[in-house]
mmCIF file of C-alpha atoms in Angstrom:
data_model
loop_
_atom_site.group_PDB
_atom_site.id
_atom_site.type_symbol
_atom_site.label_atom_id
_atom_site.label_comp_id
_atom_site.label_asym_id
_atom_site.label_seq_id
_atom_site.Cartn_x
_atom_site.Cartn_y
_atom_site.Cartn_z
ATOM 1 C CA UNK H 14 84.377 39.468 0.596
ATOM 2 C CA UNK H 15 87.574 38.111 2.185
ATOM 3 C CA UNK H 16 85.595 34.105 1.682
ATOM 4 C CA UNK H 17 84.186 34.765 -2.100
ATOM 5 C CA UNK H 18 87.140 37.252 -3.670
ATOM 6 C CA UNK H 19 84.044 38.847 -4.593
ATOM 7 C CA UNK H 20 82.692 42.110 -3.108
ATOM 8 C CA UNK H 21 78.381 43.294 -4.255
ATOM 9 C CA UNK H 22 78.847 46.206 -6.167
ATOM 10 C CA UNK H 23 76.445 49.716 -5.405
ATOM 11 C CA UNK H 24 74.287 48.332 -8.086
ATOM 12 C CA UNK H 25 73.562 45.285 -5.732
ATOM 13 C CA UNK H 26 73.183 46.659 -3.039
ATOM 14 C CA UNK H 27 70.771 49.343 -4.211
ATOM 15 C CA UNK H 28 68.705 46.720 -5.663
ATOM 16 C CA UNK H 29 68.770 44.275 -3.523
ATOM 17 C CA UNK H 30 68.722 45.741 0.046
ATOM 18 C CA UNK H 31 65.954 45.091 2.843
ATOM 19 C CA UNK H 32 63.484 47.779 3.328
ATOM 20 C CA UNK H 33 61.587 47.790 6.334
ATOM 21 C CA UNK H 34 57.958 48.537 6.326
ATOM 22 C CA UNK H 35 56.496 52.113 6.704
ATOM 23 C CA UNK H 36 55.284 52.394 10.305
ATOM 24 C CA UNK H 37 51.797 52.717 10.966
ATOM 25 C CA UNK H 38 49.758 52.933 14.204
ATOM 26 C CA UNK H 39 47.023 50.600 15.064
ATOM 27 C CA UNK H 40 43.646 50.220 14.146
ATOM 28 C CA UNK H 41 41.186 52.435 16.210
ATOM 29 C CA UNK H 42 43.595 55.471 17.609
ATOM 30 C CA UNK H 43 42.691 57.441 14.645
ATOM 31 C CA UNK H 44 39.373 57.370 12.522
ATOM 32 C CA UNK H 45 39.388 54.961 9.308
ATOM 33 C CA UNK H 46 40.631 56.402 6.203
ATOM 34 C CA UNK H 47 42.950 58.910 8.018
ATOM 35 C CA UNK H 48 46.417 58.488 9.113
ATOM 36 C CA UNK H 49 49.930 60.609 9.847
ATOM 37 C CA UNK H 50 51.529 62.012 7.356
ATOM 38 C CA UNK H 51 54.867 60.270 5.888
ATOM 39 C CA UNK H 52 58.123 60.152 8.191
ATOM 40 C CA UNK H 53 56.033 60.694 11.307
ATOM 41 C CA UNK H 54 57.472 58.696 14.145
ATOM 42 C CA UNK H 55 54.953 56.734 15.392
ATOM 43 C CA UNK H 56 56.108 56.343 18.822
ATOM 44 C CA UNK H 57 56.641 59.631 19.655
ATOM 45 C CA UNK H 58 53.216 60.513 17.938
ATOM 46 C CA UNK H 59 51.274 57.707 20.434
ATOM 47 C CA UNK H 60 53.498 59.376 23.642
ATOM 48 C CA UNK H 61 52.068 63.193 22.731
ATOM 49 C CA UNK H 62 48.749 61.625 22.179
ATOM 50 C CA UNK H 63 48.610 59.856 25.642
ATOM 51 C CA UNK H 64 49.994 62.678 27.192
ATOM 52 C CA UNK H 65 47.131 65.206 25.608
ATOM 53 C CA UNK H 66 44.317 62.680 26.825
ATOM 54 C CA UNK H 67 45.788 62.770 30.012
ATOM 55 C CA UNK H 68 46.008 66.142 30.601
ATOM 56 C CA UNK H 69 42.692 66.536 29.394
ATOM 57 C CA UNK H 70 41.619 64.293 31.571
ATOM 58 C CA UNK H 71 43.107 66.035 34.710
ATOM 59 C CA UNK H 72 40.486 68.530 33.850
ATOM 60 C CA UNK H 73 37.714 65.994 35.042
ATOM 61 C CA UNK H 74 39.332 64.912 38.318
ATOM 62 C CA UNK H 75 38.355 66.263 41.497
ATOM 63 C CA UNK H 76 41.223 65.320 42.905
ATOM 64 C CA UNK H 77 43.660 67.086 40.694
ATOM 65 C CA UNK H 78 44.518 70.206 41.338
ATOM 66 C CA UNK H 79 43.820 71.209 37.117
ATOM 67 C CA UNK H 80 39.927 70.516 38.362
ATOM 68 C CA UNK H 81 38.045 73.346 37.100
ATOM 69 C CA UNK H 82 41.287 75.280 36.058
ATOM 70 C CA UNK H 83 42.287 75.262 39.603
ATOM 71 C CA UNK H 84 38.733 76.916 40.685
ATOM 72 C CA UNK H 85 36.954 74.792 43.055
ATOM 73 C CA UNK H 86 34.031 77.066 43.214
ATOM 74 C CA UNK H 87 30.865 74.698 42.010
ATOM 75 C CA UNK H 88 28.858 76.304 39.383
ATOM 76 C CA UNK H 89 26.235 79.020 40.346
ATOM 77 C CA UNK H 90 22.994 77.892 39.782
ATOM 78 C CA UNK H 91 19.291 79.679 40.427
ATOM 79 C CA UNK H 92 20.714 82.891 39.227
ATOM 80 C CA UNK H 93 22.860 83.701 42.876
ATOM 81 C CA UNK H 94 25.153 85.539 41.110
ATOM 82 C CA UNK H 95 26.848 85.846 37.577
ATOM 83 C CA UNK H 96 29.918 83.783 36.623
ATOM 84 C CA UNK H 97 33.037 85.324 36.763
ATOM 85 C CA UNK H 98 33.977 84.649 33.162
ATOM 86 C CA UNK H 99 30.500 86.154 32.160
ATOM 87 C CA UNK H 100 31.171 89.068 34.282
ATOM 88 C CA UNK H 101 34.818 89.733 33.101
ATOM 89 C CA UNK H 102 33.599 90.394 29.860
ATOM 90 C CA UNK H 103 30.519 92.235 30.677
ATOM 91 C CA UNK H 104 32.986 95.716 32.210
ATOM 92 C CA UNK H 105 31.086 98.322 34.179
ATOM 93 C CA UNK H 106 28.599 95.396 35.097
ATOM 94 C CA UNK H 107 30.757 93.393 36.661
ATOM 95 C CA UNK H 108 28.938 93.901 39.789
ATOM 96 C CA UNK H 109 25.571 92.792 39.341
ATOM 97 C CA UNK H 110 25.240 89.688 41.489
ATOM 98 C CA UNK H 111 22.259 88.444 39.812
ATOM 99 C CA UNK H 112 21.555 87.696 36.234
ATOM 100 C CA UNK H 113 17.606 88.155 36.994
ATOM 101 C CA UNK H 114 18.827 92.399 37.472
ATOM 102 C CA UNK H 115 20.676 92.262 34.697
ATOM 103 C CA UNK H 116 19.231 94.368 31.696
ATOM 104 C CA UNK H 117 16.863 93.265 28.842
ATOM 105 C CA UNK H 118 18.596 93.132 25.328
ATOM 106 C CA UNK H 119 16.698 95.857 23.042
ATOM 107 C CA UNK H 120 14.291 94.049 20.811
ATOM 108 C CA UNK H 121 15.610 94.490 17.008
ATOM 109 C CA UNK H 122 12.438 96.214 15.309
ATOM 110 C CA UNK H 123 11.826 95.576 11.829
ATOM 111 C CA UNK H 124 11.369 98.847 9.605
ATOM 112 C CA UNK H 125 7.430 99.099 8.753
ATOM 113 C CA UNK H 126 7.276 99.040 5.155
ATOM 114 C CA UNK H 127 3.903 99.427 4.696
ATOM 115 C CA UNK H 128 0.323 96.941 4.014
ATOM 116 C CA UNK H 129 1.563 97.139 0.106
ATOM 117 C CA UNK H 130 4.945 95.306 1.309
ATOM 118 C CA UNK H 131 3.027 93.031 3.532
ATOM 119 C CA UNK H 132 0.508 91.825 1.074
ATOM 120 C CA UNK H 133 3.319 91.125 -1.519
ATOM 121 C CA UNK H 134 5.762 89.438 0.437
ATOM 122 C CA UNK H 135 2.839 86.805 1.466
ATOM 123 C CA UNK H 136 1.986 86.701 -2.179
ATOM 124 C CA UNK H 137 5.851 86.053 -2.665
ATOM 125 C CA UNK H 138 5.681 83.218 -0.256
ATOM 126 C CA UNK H 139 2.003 81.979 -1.022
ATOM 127 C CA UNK H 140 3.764 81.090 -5.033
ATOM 128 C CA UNK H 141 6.890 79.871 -3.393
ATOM 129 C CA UNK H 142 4.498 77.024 -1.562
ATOM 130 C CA UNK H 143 2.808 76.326 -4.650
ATOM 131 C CA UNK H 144 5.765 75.885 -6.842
ATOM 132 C CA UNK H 145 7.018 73.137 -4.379
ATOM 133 C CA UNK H 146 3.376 71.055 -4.279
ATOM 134 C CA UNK H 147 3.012 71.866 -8.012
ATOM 135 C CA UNK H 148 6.770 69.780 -8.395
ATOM 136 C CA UNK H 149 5.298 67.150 -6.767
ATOM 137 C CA UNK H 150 2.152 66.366 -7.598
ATOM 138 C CA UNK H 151 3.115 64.162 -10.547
ATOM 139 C CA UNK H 152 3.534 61.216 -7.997
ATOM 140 C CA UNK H 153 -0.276 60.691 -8.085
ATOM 141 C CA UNK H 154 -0.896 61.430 -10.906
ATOM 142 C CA UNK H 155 1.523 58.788 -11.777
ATOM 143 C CA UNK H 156 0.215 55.923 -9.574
ATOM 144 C CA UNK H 157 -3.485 56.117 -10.834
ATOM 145 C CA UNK H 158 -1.595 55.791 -14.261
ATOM 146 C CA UNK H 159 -0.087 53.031 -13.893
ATOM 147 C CA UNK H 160 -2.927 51.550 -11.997
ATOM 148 C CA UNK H 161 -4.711 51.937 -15.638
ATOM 149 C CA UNK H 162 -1.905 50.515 -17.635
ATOM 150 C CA UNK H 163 -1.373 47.116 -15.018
ATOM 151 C CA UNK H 164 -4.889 46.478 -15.128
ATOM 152 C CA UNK H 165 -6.453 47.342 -18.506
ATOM 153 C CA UNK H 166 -7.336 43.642 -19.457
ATOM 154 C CA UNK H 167 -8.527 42.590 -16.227
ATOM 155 C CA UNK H 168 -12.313 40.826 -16.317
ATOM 156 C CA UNK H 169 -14.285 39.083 -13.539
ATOM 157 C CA UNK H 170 -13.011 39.796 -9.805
ATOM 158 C CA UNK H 171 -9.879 41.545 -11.041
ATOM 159 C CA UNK H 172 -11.561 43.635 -12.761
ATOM 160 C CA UNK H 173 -13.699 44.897 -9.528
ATOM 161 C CA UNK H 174 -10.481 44.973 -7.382
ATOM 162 C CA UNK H 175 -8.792 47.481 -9.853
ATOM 163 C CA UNK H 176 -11.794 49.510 -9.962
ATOM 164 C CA UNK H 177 -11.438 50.253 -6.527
ATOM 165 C CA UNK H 178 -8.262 50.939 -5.944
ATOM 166 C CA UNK H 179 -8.182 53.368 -9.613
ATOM 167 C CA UNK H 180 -11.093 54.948 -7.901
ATOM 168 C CA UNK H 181 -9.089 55.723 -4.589
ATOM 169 C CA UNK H 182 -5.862 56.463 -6.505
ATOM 170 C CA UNK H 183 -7.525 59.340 -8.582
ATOM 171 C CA UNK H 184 -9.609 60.810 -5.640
ATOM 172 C CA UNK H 185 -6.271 61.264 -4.020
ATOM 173 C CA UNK H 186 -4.832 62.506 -7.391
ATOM 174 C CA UNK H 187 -7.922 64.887 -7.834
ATOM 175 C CA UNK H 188 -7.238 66.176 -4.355
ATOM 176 C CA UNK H 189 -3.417 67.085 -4.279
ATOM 177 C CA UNK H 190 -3.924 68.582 -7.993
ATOM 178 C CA UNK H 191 -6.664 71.041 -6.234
ATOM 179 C CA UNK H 192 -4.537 71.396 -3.043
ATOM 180 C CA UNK H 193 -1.624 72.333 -4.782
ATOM 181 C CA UNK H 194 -3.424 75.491 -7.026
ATOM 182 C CA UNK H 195 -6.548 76.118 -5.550
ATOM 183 C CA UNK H 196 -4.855 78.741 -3.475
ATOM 184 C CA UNK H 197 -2.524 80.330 -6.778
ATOM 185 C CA UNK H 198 -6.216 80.676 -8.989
ATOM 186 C CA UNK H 199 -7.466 82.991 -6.192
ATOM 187 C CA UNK H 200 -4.703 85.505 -6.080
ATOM 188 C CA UNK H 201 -5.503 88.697 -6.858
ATOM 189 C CA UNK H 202 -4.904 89.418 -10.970
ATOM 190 C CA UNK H 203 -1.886 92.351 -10.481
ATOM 191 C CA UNK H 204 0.028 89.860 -8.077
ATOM 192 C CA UNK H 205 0.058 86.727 -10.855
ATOM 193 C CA UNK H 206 -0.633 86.969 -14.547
ATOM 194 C CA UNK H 207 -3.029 85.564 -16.788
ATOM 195 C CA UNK H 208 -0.264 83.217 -18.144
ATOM 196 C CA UNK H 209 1.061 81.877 -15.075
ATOM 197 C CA UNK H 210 -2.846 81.269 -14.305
ATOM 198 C CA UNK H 211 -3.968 79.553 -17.620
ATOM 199 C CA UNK H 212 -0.823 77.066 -16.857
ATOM 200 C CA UNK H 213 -1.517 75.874 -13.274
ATOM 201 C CA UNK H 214 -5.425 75.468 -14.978
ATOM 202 C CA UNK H 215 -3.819 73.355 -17.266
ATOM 203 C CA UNK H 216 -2.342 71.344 -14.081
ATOM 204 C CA UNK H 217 -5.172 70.255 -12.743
ATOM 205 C CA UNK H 218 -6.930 69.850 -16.231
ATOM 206 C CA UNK H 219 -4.203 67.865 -18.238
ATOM 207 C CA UNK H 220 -3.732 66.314 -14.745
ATOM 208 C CA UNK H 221 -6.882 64.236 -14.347
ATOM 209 C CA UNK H 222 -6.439 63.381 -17.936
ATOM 210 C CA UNK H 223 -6.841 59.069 -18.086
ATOM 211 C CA UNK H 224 -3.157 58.426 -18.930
ATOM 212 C CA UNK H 225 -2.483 55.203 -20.823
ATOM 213 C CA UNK H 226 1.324 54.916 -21.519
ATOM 214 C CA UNK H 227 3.919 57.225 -20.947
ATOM 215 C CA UNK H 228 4.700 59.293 -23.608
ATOM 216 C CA UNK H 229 1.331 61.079 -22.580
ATOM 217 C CA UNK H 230 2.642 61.007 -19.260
ATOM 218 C CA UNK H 231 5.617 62.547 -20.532
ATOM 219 C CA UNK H 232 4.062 65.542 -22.023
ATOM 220 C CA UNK H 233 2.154 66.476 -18.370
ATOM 221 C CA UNK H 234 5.250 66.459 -16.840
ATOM 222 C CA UNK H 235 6.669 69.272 -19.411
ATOM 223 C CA UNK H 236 2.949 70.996 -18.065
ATOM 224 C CA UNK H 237 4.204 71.083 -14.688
ATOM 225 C CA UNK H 238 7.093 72.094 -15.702
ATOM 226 C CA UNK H 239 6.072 75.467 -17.449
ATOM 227 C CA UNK H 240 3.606 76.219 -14.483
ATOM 228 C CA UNK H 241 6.700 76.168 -12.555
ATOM 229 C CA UNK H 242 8.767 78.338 -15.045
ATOM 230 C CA UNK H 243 6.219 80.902 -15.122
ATOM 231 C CA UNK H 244 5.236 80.924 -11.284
ATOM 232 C CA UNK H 245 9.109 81.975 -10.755
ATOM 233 C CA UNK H 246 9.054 84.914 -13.271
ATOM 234 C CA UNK H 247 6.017 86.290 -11.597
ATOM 235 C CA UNK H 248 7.636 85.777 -8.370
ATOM 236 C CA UNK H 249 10.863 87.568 -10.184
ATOM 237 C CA UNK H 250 8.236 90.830 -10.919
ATOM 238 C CA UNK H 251 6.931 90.787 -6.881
ATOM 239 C CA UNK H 252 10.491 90.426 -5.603
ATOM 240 C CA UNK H 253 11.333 93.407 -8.229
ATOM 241 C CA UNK H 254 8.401 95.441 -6.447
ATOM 242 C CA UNK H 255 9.458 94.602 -2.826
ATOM 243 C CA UNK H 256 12.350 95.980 -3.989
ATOM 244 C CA UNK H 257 11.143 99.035 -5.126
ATOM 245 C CA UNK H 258 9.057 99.890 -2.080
ATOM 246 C CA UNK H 259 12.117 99.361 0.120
ATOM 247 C CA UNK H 260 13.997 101.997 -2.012
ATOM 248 C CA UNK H 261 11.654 104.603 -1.874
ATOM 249 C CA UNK H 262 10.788 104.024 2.216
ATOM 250 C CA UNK H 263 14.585 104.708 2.282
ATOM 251 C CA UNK H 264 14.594 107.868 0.374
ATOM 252 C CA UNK H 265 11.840 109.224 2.204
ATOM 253 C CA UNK H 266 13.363 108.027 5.800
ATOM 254 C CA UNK H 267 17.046 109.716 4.563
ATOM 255 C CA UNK H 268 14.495 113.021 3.836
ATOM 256 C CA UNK H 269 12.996 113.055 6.478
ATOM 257 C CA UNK H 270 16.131 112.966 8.803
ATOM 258 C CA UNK H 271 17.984 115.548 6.482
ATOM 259 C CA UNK H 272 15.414 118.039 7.607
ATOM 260 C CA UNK H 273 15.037 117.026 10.664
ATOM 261 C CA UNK H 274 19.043 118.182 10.884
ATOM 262 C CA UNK H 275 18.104 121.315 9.273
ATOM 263 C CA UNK H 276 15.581 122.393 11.699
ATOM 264 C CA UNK H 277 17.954 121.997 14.532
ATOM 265 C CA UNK H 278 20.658 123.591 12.638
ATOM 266 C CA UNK H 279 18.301 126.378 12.048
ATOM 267 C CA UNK H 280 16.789 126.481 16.043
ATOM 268 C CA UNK H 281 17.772 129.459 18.158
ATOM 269 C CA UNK H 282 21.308 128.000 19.865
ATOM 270 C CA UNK H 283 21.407 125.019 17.093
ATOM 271 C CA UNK H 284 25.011 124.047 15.886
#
């Protein structure tokens, strides 16, 4: 200023001043894609972080006296007696020196709803499994299609090559269409209904159907799709009966208890 006569206005200097870099720490201490946040300082976050690995560290070291906490005691093993943390939080038990001694958990018994409850919750899962092999089952059928398509004008040895392997392709289509509802079209007639059933016929009928392009194609897939749709409204009337059988096991259990309290109310020295 004293040199030039001429001194840089606020203007200048707010436009023109050196700013230095945002600090960031090197590649590897942290996982890619995450870093501080903004205004961290970097060296004081790489001293905490040393020190934290450090001290963790200690925890390692026989030779430190943080080994263990400070317990030098080696870990019980064979069942000689019960840890001290374990027994700290057991109370009254404290004492047992053994885990072998110590008592058996009581078994959490399921409430016996009955062979009705039984027979539809296997039903329930029997349509479940069916639903999934019935969603995939277009695969094969899809291969031994386009097997027909790729070699429709094939003569001589090609010809007896794609013979075979059409053959092979729609045995294995044949048997994951009968895998996948052979076991649904022998269920019991009040546990699926005549609809759902006429559908996952149609399945395994439509299925072995000789497919030439793929707007036929097309149209089986919208037949596996409404064997699907109606296997999960059937499943929606079993899970509505399940339902129904746990409600009234409940109201008879609550009965039965409320006069079971009645008879001891009404007992000679009852309450």
């Amino acid at each position: 200023q004293a040199c030039f006569g001429w001194a840089p206005t606020h203007r200048f200097k707010r436009r023109f001043r050196l700013r230095m870099p945002p600090q960031r720490l090197p590649r590897g201490i942290l996982p890619d894609g995450i870093d501080v946040p903004e205004g961290t300082d970097i060296m004081q976050f790489c001293r905490d972080l040393a020190e934290s690995g450090a001290e963790f560290a200690e925890q390692f070291d026989r030779e430190n006296s943080k080994f263990h906490q400070g317990n030098p005691t080696a870990v019980p093993l064979g069942g000689d007696r019960v840890p001290e943390s374990l027994a700290a939080a057991m109370g009254g038990e404290a004492q047992v020196k053994n885990w072998r001694d110590l008592p058996d958990a009581p078994l959490s018994l399921e409430d016996d709803y009955g062979p009705e409850y039984k027979r539809l919750m296997d039903a329930h899962r029997t349509l479940n499994d069916c639903k999934k092999a019935i969603a995939v089952v277009n695969k094969p059928v899809e291969i031994a299609m386009k097997l027909r398509v790729q070699y429709k004008e094939a003569e001589g040895e090609d010809k007896s090559a794609y013979e075979s392997r059409l053959k092979g392709a729609e045995n294995d289509r044949d048997g994951a269409l009968e895998a996948a509802t052979a076991t649904i079209l022998n269920m019991a007639s009040d546990v699926i209904s005549d609809r759902c059933r006429n559908c996952v016929e149609d399945v395994v009928k439509k299925g072995k159907f000789e497919f030439i392009d793929k707007e036929t194609y097309g149209e089986y897939i919208q037949v596996l799709k409404r064997a699907n749709q109606e296997i999960f409204m059937d499943q929606k009337r079993i899970l509505q009966k399940i339902k129904e059988i746990k409600k009234a096991f409940k109201e008879r259990t609550n009965r039965v208890d409320e006069d079971a309290a009645v008879q001891v109310e009404a007992a000679p020295g009852g309450a």
